[in-house]
PDB file of C-alpha atoms in Angstrom:
ATOM      1  CA  MET A 616      19.384 -65.196  74.908  1.00 38.00           C
ATOM      2  CA  HIS A 617      20.376 -64.982  78.640  1.00 43.00           C
ATOM      3  CA  THR A 618      23.842 -66.024  78.521  1.00 44.00           C
ATOM      4  CA  ALA A 619      24.218 -67.686  81.523  1.00 45.00           C
ATOM      5  CA  LEU A 620      22.465 -70.740  80.492  1.00 45.00           C
ATOM      6  CA  ILE A 621      25.297 -71.131  77.887  1.00 46.00           C
ATOM      7  CA  ALA A 622      27.698 -73.378  78.548  1.00 44.00           C
ATOM      8  CA  HIS A 623      31.571 -71.590  77.803  1.00 46.00           C
ATOM      9  CA  SER A 624      32.904 -74.810  77.605  1.00 46.00           C
ATOM     10  CA  VAL A 625      33.260 -78.475  78.594  1.00 46.00           C
ATOM     11  CA  THR A 626      34.313 -78.071  82.301  1.00 47.00           C
ATOM     12  CA  ASP A 627      31.238 -75.886  82.680  1.00 49.00           C
ATOM     13  CA  ILE A 628      28.666 -78.213  82.114  1.00 51.00           C
ATOM     14  CA  PRO A 629      28.103 -80.542  85.947  1.00 54.00           C
ATOM     15  CA  ASN A 630      29.292 -84.266  86.371  1.00 60.00           C
ATOM     16  CA  PRO A 631      26.912 -85.927  88.678  1.00 60.00           C
ATOM     17  CA  THR A 632      29.775 -88.275  88.278  1.00 65.00           C
ATOM     18  CA  ARG A 633      32.778 -86.409  89.884  1.00 65.00           C
ATOM     19  CA  GLY A 634      32.179 -86.888  93.505  1.00 66.00           C
ATOM     20  CA  VAL A 635      31.064 -90.669  92.759  1.00 72.00           C
ATOM     21  CA  ILE A 636      34.505 -91.117  90.746  1.00 71.00           C
ATOM     22  CA  MET A 637      36.031 -89.249  93.764  1.00 71.00           C
ATOM     23  CA  GLY A 638      34.991 -91.326  96.919  1.00 84.00           C
ATOM     24  CA  VAL A 639      35.445 -94.267  94.806  1.00 89.00           C
ATOM     25  CA  ASP A 640      39.219 -93.373  94.496  1.00 89.00           C
ATOM     26  CA  LYS A 641      39.242 -93.147  98.401  1.00 93.00           C
ATOM     27  CA  ALA A 642      37.946 -96.474  98.886  1.00 94.00           C
ATOM     28  CA  LYS A 643      39.942 -98.294  96.563  1.00 95.00           C
ATOM     29  CA  GLY A 644      42.894 -96.157  98.670  1.00 95.00           C
ATOM     30  CA  LYS A 645      41.424 -97.268 102.356  1.00 96.00           C
ATOM     31  CA  ALA A 646      40.903-101.042 101.558  1.00 96.00           C
ATOM     32  CA  LYS A 647      44.870-101.319  99.889  1.00 96.00           C
ATOM     33  CA  GLU A 648      45.868 -99.638 102.816  1.00 97.00           C
ATOM     34  CA  MET A 649      44.223-102.074 105.283  1.00 97.00           C
ATOM     35  CA  VAL A 650      45.063-105.132 103.195  1.00 97.00           C
ATOM     36  CA  GLY A 651      48.842-103.687 103.507  1.00 97.00           C
ATOM     37  CA  LYS A 652      48.285-102.604 107.121  1.00 97.00           C
ATOM     38  CA  VAL A 653      46.661-106.716 107.703  1.00 97.00           C
ATOM     39  CA  THR A 654      49.373-108.017 105.393  1.00 97.00           C
ATOM     40  CA  GLY A 655      52.255-106.442 106.560  1.00 97.00           C
ATOM     41  CA  ASN A 656      52.714-104.922 103.617  1.00 97.00           C
ATOM     42  CA  GLU A 657      54.204-101.381 104.161  1.00 98.00           C
ATOM     43  CA  ARG A 658      54.912-100.288 100.193  1.00 98.00           C
ATOM     44  CA  MET A 659      50.678-101.464  99.458  1.00 97.00           C
ATOM     45  CA  GLN A 660      49.847 -99.252 102.570  1.00 97.00           C
ATOM     46  CA  ALA A 661      51.800 -96.491 101.717  1.00 97.00           C
ATOM     47  CA  GLU A 662      50.590 -96.476  98.441  1.00 97.00           C
ATOM     48  CA  GLY A 663      47.353 -96.952  99.885  1.00 97.00           C
ATOM     49  CA  LYS A 664      47.359 -93.869 102.585  1.00 97.00           C
ATOM     50  CA  THR A 665      49.203 -91.716  98.942  1.00 97.00           C
ATOM     51  CA  ASP A 666      45.825 -92.874  96.825  1.00 96.00           C
ATOM     52  CA  GLN A 667      43.775 -90.982  99.403  1.00 96.00           C
ATOM     53  CA  ALA A 668      45.817 -87.922  99.490  1.00 96.00           C
ATOM     54  CA  LYS A 669      45.343 -87.878  95.725  1.00 96.00           C
ATOM     55  CA  ALA A 670      41.429 -88.085  95.969  1.00 95.00           C
ATOM     56  CA  LYS A 671      40.801 -85.922  98.991  1.00 95.00           C
ATOM     57  CA  LEU A 672      43.759 -83.282  96.520  1.00 96.00           C
ATOM     58  CA  ARG A 673      41.169 -83.918  93.844  1.00 94.00           C
ATOM     59  CA  GLU A 674      38.368 -82.946  95.671  1.00 94.00           C
ATOM     60  CA  VAL A 675      39.713 -80.060  96.826  1.00 96.00           C
ATOM     61  CA  ALA A 676      41.338 -79.156  93.805  1.00 96.00           C
ATOM     62  CA  ASP A 677      37.322 -79.812  92.079  1.00 94.00           C
ATOM     63  CA  GLU A 678      35.698 -77.686  95.433  1.00 95.00           C
ATOM     64  CA  ALA A 679      38.096 -74.345  94.667  1.00 96.00           C
ATOM     65  CA  ARG A 680      37.215 -74.512  90.998  1.00 96.00           C
ATOM     66  CA  GLU A 681      33.597 -74.575  91.510  1.00 95.00           C
ATOM     67  CA  ARG A 682      33.936 -71.437  93.549  1.00 95.00           C
ATOM     68  CA  ALA A 683      35.874 -70.198  91.383  1.00 95.00           C
ATOM     69  CA  GLU A 684      32.843 -70.549  88.543  1.00 94.00           C
ATOM     70  CA  GLY A 685      30.165 -69.857  91.350  1.00 92.00           C
ATOM     71  CA  VAL A 686      32.399 -66.027  91.512  1.00 92.00           C
ATOM     72  CA  ARG A 687      32.941 -65.849  87.952  1.00 92.00           C
ATOM     73  CA  ASP A 688      28.678 -66.564  86.980  1.00 90.00           C
ATOM     74  CA  SER A 689      28.177 -63.825  89.091  1.00 89.00           C
ATOM     75  CA  LEU A 690      29.788 -61.272  88.130  1.00 89.00           C
ATOM     76  CA  ARG A 691      29.501 -61.442  84.357  1.00 86.00           C
ATOM     77  CA  ASP A 692      25.287 -62.313  85.707  1.00 81.00           C
ATOM     78  CA  ARG A 693      26.332 -59.044  87.270  1.00 78.00           C
ATOM     79  CA  ASP A 694      28.155 -57.024  84.069  1.00 70.00           C
ATOM     80  CA  ASP A 695      25.130 -58.634  81.954  1.00 73.00           C
ATOM     81  CA  ARG A 696      22.612 -55.774  83.800  1.00 67.00           C
TER      82      ARG A 696
END
């Protein structure tokens, strides 16, 4: 059996909804920011900006994790030869 086909943990299984969820979080933050701006609610505006920053941070962390997993898989494949 080829080891590259076996998921080594739950995080190895691709999650196609991950990007959608991050997009929704980012949009929710933008909406909060706009509502805060229109209503003059500085706290809501700040919360919206914070929500957007958190979504971006999660996106960057996910991309780094995926790159690290790719490197790990490449090294595994090299060792399997």
